C-alpha positions as MATLAB code, in Angstrom:
seq = 'MISINKLNDVLPKIQQKAVNAWLPPEVHIPIDQDDFCKMNVVVNVGEKIEEGQIIARDSGALCNVHSSVPGIVKEIKEIPLPNGKRGTAVSIITEGGFSFLGKPHKKQPWDFLSGDQLIRLLADKGVVNTFEKPIPMSVEIARRKKYFGNCNLILRLFDEDPTSCTDSFVAKNYLPEVLEGMSILSTIFAPSSVYVLYDKTTSMDETVVAVRSLFNTVPFKFVPTDVSKYPQGNRNSLIKVIKNAMNNSFAVPVTTRDLMVDPVSAYSISEATTIDQPVITRFVSICGDAPGMQKVFKARIGTPIFNLLQECGGLVEKPGKIIINGTLGGKAIHDFATPVCKSTKSVTITRRDILPDAQPCECVHCGRCRKICSVQLHPDTLFAKFYKNVQLTKAEINTSRLCADCRLCNMVCPSRLPLYQTIKQISQITKIEGFINEE';
ca = [
       0.000    0.000    0.000;
       1.345    3.429   -0.934;
       0.383    7.057   -0.384;
      -1.361    8.574   -3.387;
       0.744   11.694   -2.803;
       3.423    9.814   -4.738;
       1.055    9.854   -7.710;
       0.497   13.624   -7.748;
       1.903   13.971  -11.243;
      -0.802   11.686  -12.666;
      -3.752   12.582  -10.423;
      -6.489   14.414  -12.355;
      -7.325   18.057  -11.675;
     -10.995   18.410  -12.545;
     -13.598   21.157  -12.357;
     -16.463   20.997   -9.868;
     -19.365   20.516  -12.292;
     -19.953   18.175  -15.215;
     -20.246   19.656  -18.691;
     -22.896   18.341  -21.063;
     -20.855   17.204  -24.043;
     -21.770   18.505  -27.462;
     -24.162   16.283  -29.347;
     -22.119   14.232  -31.794;
     -23.289   14.298  -35.424;
     -22.843   10.535  -35.419;
     -22.610    7.939  -32.645;
     -21.184    4.428  -32.742;
     -22.875    2.360  -30.035;
     -21.214   -0.998  -29.205;
     -23.775   -3.758  -28.764;
     -21.646   -5.806  -26.328;
     -21.124   -3.502  -23.360;
     -20.752   -5.955  -20.483;
     -18.832   -9.153  -19.728;
     -21.883  -11.410  -19.537;
     -24.445  -10.993  -22.320;
     -24.141  -11.828  -25.995;
     -26.219   -9.206  -27.763;
     -28.150   -9.245  -31.026;
     -28.910   -6.135  -33.088;
     -32.672   -5.519  -33.433;
     -32.606   -2.520  -35.834;
     -31.860   -2.311  -39.543;
     -29.751   -0.016  -41.693;
     -31.854    2.942  -42.830;
     -34.316    2.589  -39.965;
     -35.427    5.735  -38.139;
     -35.052    5.390  -34.379;
     -35.769    7.436  -31.279;
     -33.609    8.451  -28.331;
     -33.784    5.646  -25.806;
     -35.035    3.026  -28.272;
     -33.698   -0.511  -27.829;
     -31.176   -1.307  -30.569;
     -29.741   -4.575  -29.194;
     -30.847   -7.219  -26.690;
     -29.675  -10.588  -25.476;
     -31.685  -13.812  -25.586;
     -32.430  -13.631  -21.867;
     -33.394   -9.932  -21.930;
     -30.904   -9.303  -19.106;
     -29.506   -5.955  -20.236;
     -30.752   -4.023  -23.252;
     -28.679   -1.544  -25.263;
     -30.401    1.708  -26.261;
     -29.826    4.460  -28.774;
     -28.391    7.553  -27.110;
     -29.684    9.843  -29.864;
     -32.584   10.015  -32.314;
     -31.643    9.476  -35.932;
     -31.112    7.093  -38.810;
     -29.136    3.841  -38.626;
     -26.239    4.423  -41.012;
     -24.483    1.085  -40.760;
     -23.643   -1.854  -38.528;
     -19.884   -2.339  -38.430;
     -16.889   -3.492  -36.400;
     -15.071   -0.816  -34.380;
     -12.377   -0.557  -31.661;
     -13.811   -0.811  -28.142;
     -12.671    0.742  -24.836;
     -11.641   -2.701  -23.523;
      -8.967   -2.919  -26.224;
     -10.898   -5.404  -28.354;
     -12.984   -4.950  -31.485;
     -16.706   -5.496  -31.670;
     -19.942   -4.793  -33.477;
     -21.500   -1.335  -33.195;
     -24.566    0.421  -34.538;
     -23.676    3.725  -36.219;
     -26.450    6.328  -36.041;
     -26.640    9.734  -37.731;
     -28.133   12.172  -35.218;
     -31.337   13.863  -36.367;
     -34.875   14.451  -35.129;
     -36.477   15.235  -31.782;
     -35.289   13.956  -28.430;
     -37.357   11.927  -25.970;
     -35.322   12.752  -22.834;
     -32.834   15.537  -23.582;
     -34.301   18.929  -22.704;
     -37.526   17.442  -21.399;
     -38.763   17.987  -17.820;
     -38.215   14.944  -15.631;
     -41.027   14.310  -13.189;
     -40.010   11.757  -10.598;
     -42.271    8.730  -10.557;
     -43.007    6.500   -7.540;
     -41.358    3.112   -7.476;
     -42.002    1.791   -3.979;
     -45.171   -0.041   -5.089;
     -43.125   -2.287   -7.432;
     -42.059   -5.745   -6.296;
     -38.427   -6.824   -6.234;
     -38.866   -8.923   -9.374;
     -40.522   -6.018  -11.190;
     -37.617   -3.728  -10.265;
     -35.072   -6.290  -11.496;
     -36.929   -6.489  -14.808;
     -36.977   -2.693  -15.003;
     -33.200   -2.470  -14.503;
     -32.662   -5.087  -17.212;
     -34.997   -3.268  -19.591;
     -33.183    0.042  -19.016;
     -29.763   -1.540  -19.541;
     -28.265   -0.858  -16.100;
     -24.852   -2.441  -15.486;
     -22.739   -2.625  -12.351;
     -19.341   -1.062  -13.084;
     -17.837   -1.624   -9.627;
     -15.384   -4.028  -11.266;
     -15.942   -5.558  -14.683;
     -19.258   -4.452  -16.206;
     -21.998   -6.981  -15.382;
     -25.759   -6.471  -15.836;
     -27.214   -5.305  -12.537;
     -30.120   -7.724  -12.964;
     -27.620  -10.594  -13.087;
     -25.710   -9.347  -10.042;
     -28.912   -9.186   -7.985;
     -30.409  -12.466   -9.237;
     -27.210  -14.387   -8.445;
     -27.219  -13.242   -4.861;
     -30.897  -13.873   -4.317;
     -30.669  -17.389   -5.776;
     -27.310  -18.714   -4.598;
     -25.946  -16.707   -1.690;
     -28.895  -16.061    0.635;
     -28.396  -13.180    3.064;
     -25.896  -10.658    1.711;
     -24.766   -7.162    2.553;
     -24.960   -4.160    0.254;
     -21.790   -2.059   -0.001;
     -21.341    1.331   -1.701;
     -17.899    2.812   -2.403;
     -18.052    6.629   -2.687;
     -14.561    7.034   -4.159;
     -12.522    5.682   -7.050;
     -10.738    2.366   -6.943;
      -8.033    3.868   -9.155;
      -7.088    7.326   -7.781;
      -5.954    8.440  -11.256;
      -9.601    8.266  -12.354;
     -11.861   10.766  -10.587;
     -15.322    9.928  -11.953;
     -16.755    7.907   -9.061;
     -15.627   10.531   -6.536;
     -17.057   13.263   -8.758;
     -20.483   11.602   -9.021;
     -20.548   10.873   -5.284;
     -19.797   14.512   -4.465;
     -22.195   16.150   -6.931;
     -25.060   13.639   -7.142;
     -25.132   12.023   -3.697;
     -28.965   12.172   -3.258;
     -29.467   10.264   -6.523;
     -26.713    7.794   -5.604;
     -28.257    7.064   -2.215;
     -31.714    6.729   -3.745;
     -30.278    4.152   -6.127;
     -28.947    2.267   -3.118;
     -32.351    2.469   -1.462;
     -33.902    0.897   -4.563;
     -31.319   -1.911   -4.471;
     -32.060   -2.423   -0.793;
     -35.749   -2.820   -1.601;
     -35.031   -5.380   -4.315;
     -33.037   -7.929   -2.377;
     -33.345   -6.959    1.316;
     -29.679   -6.977    2.404;
     -28.645   -7.871    5.906;
     -26.874   -4.501    6.256;
     -25.907   -1.527    4.098;
     -22.395   -0.075    4.313;
     -21.330    3.171    2.669;
     -17.580    3.785    2.557;
     -16.542    7.412    2.124;
     -13.460    9.638    2.260;
     -12.816   10.244    5.960;
     -11.803   13.861    5.266;
     -15.382   14.729    4.203;
     -18.352   15.326    6.520;
     -21.434   13.106    6.328;
     -23.401   14.612    9.218;
     -26.219   16.099    7.119;
     -26.341   13.047    4.871;
     -26.823   10.695    7.830;
     -30.058   12.458    8.769;
     -31.395   12.329    5.209;
     -30.512    8.656    4.835;
     -32.656    7.504    7.738;
     -35.823    7.926    5.684;
     -34.339    5.918    2.804;
     -33.098    2.980    4.851;
     -35.559    2.847    7.722;
     -35.865   -0.960    7.758;
     -32.248   -1.990    7.101;
     -29.217   -1.529    9.395;
     -27.147    1.253    7.810;
     -23.578    2.258    8.525;
     -21.331    5.018    7.146;
     -17.709    3.830    7.229;
     -14.939    6.500    7.015;
     -12.040    5.370    4.833;
      -8.484    6.598    4.404;
      -8.478    7.151    0.641;
      -4.980    8.668    0.748;
      -3.667    5.109    0.550;
      -3.663    2.815   -2.464;
      -5.033    0.199   -2.956;
      -8.099    0.995   -0.892;
     -11.097    0.625   -3.198;
     -11.033   -2.985   -4.369;
     -13.263   -5.725   -2.979;
     -10.849   -7.199   -0.436;
      -9.670   -3.794    0.779;
     -13.238   -2.638    1.427;
     -13.996   -5.797    3.380;
     -10.947   -5.182    5.559;
     -11.973   -1.555    6.213;
     -15.510   -2.582    7.190;
     -14.297   -5.357    9.483;
     -11.953   -2.968   11.284;
     -14.698   -0.348   11.652;
     -17.252   -2.866   12.971;
     -14.807   -4.766   15.189;
     -15.957   -7.940   13.448;
     -19.460   -7.665   14.934;
     -21.950   -8.326   12.129;
     -25.436   -9.700   11.714;
     -24.075  -11.365    8.575;
     -20.291  -11.400    7.971;
     -18.946   -9.224    5.175;
     -17.552  -11.387    2.348;
     -16.652  -11.193   -1.343;
     -20.159  -12.493   -2.092;
     -21.737   -9.224   -0.973;
     -23.111   -6.877   -3.623;
     -20.676   -4.000   -4.086;
     -21.673   -0.946   -6.099;
     -19.998    2.234   -7.315;
     -21.655    5.701   -7.482;
     -22.038    5.575  -11.272;
     -24.067    2.359  -11.086;
     -26.236    3.616   -8.217;
     -26.907    6.827  -10.159;
     -28.004    4.784  -13.191;
     -30.397    2.789  -11.011;
     -31.952    6.032   -9.783;
     -32.349    7.411  -13.318;
     -33.857    4.186  -14.638;
     -36.333    3.840  -11.792;
     -37.355    7.380  -10.899;
     -37.405    9.083  -14.324;
     -37.721    5.997  -16.554;
     -34.543    6.834  -18.472;
     -32.397    4.041  -19.919;
     -28.604    4.120  -19.758;
     -27.800    6.477  -22.648;
     -25.217    8.780  -21.028;
     -22.071    8.401  -18.963;
     -19.943   10.710  -16.820;
     -16.481   10.647  -18.407;
     -13.411   12.497  -17.133;
     -10.728   13.554  -19.632;
      -7.364   13.546  -17.824;
      -3.654   13.643  -18.494;
      -1.061   16.201  -19.535;
      -1.591   15.967  -23.299;
      -5.113   17.525  -23.540;
      -5.497   21.299  -23.345;
      -7.878   21.034  -20.367;
      -9.154   18.383  -17.965;
     -12.921   18.093  -17.706;
     -15.754   15.832  -16.640;
     -18.397   15.399  -19.319;
     -21.853   13.930  -19.301;
     -21.514   12.322  -22.710;
     -23.805   10.314  -24.933;
     -22.896    6.637  -25.176;
     -21.343    6.106  -28.595;
     -19.606    9.502  -28.630;
     -16.074    9.129  -30.078;
     -13.299   10.091  -27.664;
     -11.900   12.651  -30.123;
     -15.184   14.606  -29.865;
     -14.630   15.046  -26.119;
     -10.978   15.856  -26.708;
     -11.967   18.700  -29.037;
     -14.009   20.246  -26.221;
     -10.893   20.131  -24.035;
      -8.972   22.286  -26.485;
      -7.468   19.379  -28.379;
      -3.936   18.139  -27.752;
      -1.225   20.509  -26.559;
       1.448   17.789  -26.400;
       2.252   14.804  -28.570;
       0.157   11.936  -27.178;
       1.869    8.828  -25.892;
      -0.874    6.580  -24.582;
      -4.662    6.656  -24.408;
      -5.714    4.860  -21.228;
      -9.299    3.986  -20.338;
     -10.353    4.005  -16.651;
      -7.156    4.995  -14.880;
      -3.421    4.704  -15.427;
      -2.971    2.124  -12.652;
      -5.707   -0.341  -13.524;
      -6.999    0.720  -16.925;
      -6.488   -0.458  -20.485;
      -4.458    1.243  -23.194;
      -6.146    1.769  -26.549;
      -4.768    3.123  -29.817;
      -7.666    4.885  -31.539;
      -9.258    8.251  -30.687;
     -12.325    7.087  -32.633;
     -13.079    4.591  -29.827;
     -16.535    5.443  -28.448;
     -17.775    5.982  -24.907;
     -19.662    2.942  -23.612;
     -21.383    1.977  -20.349;
     -18.134    0.984  -18.632;
     -16.180    4.119  -19.635;
     -15.347    6.363  -16.670;
     -12.171    8.175  -17.644;
      -9.804    8.745  -20.552;
      -6.208    9.630  -19.696;
      -3.941   10.872  -22.472;
      -0.266   11.025  -21.534;
       2.623   12.864  -23.183;
       4.855   10.784  -25.389;
       8.058   12.101  -23.846;
       7.267   10.811  -20.351;
       6.641    7.211  -21.392;
       9.185    4.720  -20.081;
      10.741    2.119  -22.338;
       8.062   -0.593  -22.465;
      10.395   -3.286  -23.793;
      10.628   -6.058  -21.160;
      14.023   -7.395  -20.154;
      15.482   -9.814  -17.608;
      14.608   -9.398  -13.926;
      17.331   -7.430  -12.100;
      16.277   -8.760   -8.670;
      15.785   -5.296   -7.214;
      12.996   -6.433   -4.873;
      10.758   -3.444   -5.588;
       7.752   -5.604   -6.438;
       7.990   -7.425   -3.100;
       8.411   -4.194   -1.153;
       5.376   -2.480   -2.649;
       2.994   -5.473   -2.636;
       0.170   -4.760   -0.185;
      -0.431   -8.474    0.490;
       3.246   -9.524    0.752;
       3.403  -11.651   -2.397;
       6.659  -12.344   -4.230;
       5.683  -11.390   -7.793;
       9.205  -11.908   -9.146;
       9.358  -15.506   -7.898;
       5.907  -16.359   -9.241;
       6.784  -14.804  -12.597;
      10.116  -16.620  -12.899;
       8.677  -20.023  -12.057;
       5.655  -19.624  -14.298;
       7.579  -18.576  -17.394;
      10.379  -21.099  -16.885;
       7.793  -23.877  -16.455;
       9.036  -24.632  -12.943;
       6.434  -26.513  -10.939;
       4.587  -24.156   -8.628;
       3.759  -25.424   -5.173;
       0.178  -25.638   -4.007;
       0.875  -22.835   -1.505;
       2.284  -20.557   -4.216;
      -0.739  -21.115   -6.421;
      -3.131  -20.472   -3.546;
      -1.391  -17.279   -2.460;
      -1.780  -15.829   -5.966;
      -5.466  -15.348   -5.212;
      -4.552  -12.898   -2.460;
      -3.589  -10.397   -5.165;
      -5.309   -7.049   -4.525;
      -5.373   -6.124   -8.245;
      -3.487   -2.897   -7.523;
      -0.927   -3.500  -10.319;
       1.743   -1.644   -8.350;
       4.239   -4.418   -9.070;
       3.957   -3.570  -12.757;
       4.356    0.131  -12.021;
       7.640   -0.196  -10.101;
       9.296   -2.944  -12.150;
      12.321   -1.440  -13.961;
      12.396   -4.464  -16.287;
       8.799   -3.828  -17.433;
       7.791   -7.440  -16.693;
       4.072   -8.376  -16.786;
       4.054   -9.365  -13.125;
       0.405   -8.625  -12.384;
      -0.816  -10.400  -15.531;
       1.223  -13.478  -14.608;
      -0.187  -13.594  -11.084;
      -3.723  -13.425  -12.489;
      -2.944  -16.328  -14.845;
      -1.647  -18.376  -11.921;
      -4.741  -17.548   -9.874;
      -6.878  -19.142  -12.589;
      -5.164  -22.466  -11.873;
      -6.791  -22.473   -8.450;
     -10.217  -22.446  -10.086;
      -9.408  -24.913  -12.865;
      -7.587  -27.455  -10.686;
      -9.694  -26.882   -7.595;
      -7.011  -26.006   -5.037;
      -9.375  -23.739   -3.138;
     -13.065  -22.955   -3.242;
     -14.626  -19.594   -4.162;
     -15.681  -17.649   -1.104;
];
């Protein structure tokens, strides 16, 4: 675990309010926007569609994809995606009247709906949980109701990766909507307890009073968290923080099976349920030292990244890397035409002249990876054995699952070795060969 003060040169400096991004003349909406559903396009080239209309759905109707603009379907083609892969997208030329943009939003009651009706509503509106990998919220809830029994509900009000500021931004500026989304989730699957982890330097006194009316039947606890340390926002770290705060006294123990949610997902639940709006926009922060300005946009899904970059004054330095969702845990892409999708939170564009040599070389046995590892693994040893086909012991394979996904070993390695990626490959052996059971 390290202090994020050491990351000051890559931490974003963002304005206080989100900017509504310009409407793109054309959007390219990926049909596969989560890691669970296989989607099928349900519109045709030349078809006129409305804002919010379903353009793709899966066979189980678990998470629909909607058009973010009104217009005409231009083509259905393969494009680069924010996860670094390529996939099918529906290209739409923007034209016509909007169904949601610029219209008054009258909040509608939802408390008369059953849990199953609310799950169906979230699936219909295309809500995904972006706490980790994007998974349909309907799937996340259904799994816990069917297989896990009593679970807790956990909300993280800050970013897992401190170089991406979007979750913290949404939590600060849209907290009532975020908490209402959590209240809706609480109604759906009746958690044993609700925990909200927040930056301990902020005050929650007024919020505590307001929350009592939202969670009047479920035990509710605000948990202050030291977000100046990294890693602090991943699943295992949050569990540790909660256990320390509660002195291990729980109605139901906190485990990795609990439903964990980020502010962006909770906000989407609120929009879908209270104003009947599908997931057609995303808060996206543009960061890094190559753009002219750093901003947070509320952008239409399918908006190309270069459109947002233009609103930031373009590039003032030669770009080195384009990184989606944080420089510590994100993915590097190569194309500014890559569109915003449901899982996009931030785009960091670095200067070319600050990039280290990415060519891997032999381990120099400096020990930096061991020193910085928050769970005391030996990444260098695991890497060496794995790539030299040396038999790993059962203990070594089991300990790989302790990895906190912080990727700090990669960051400090002077040899540019893929230490984190190797540890994750080893951890898969535990599942395939059955060394240990899932929690």
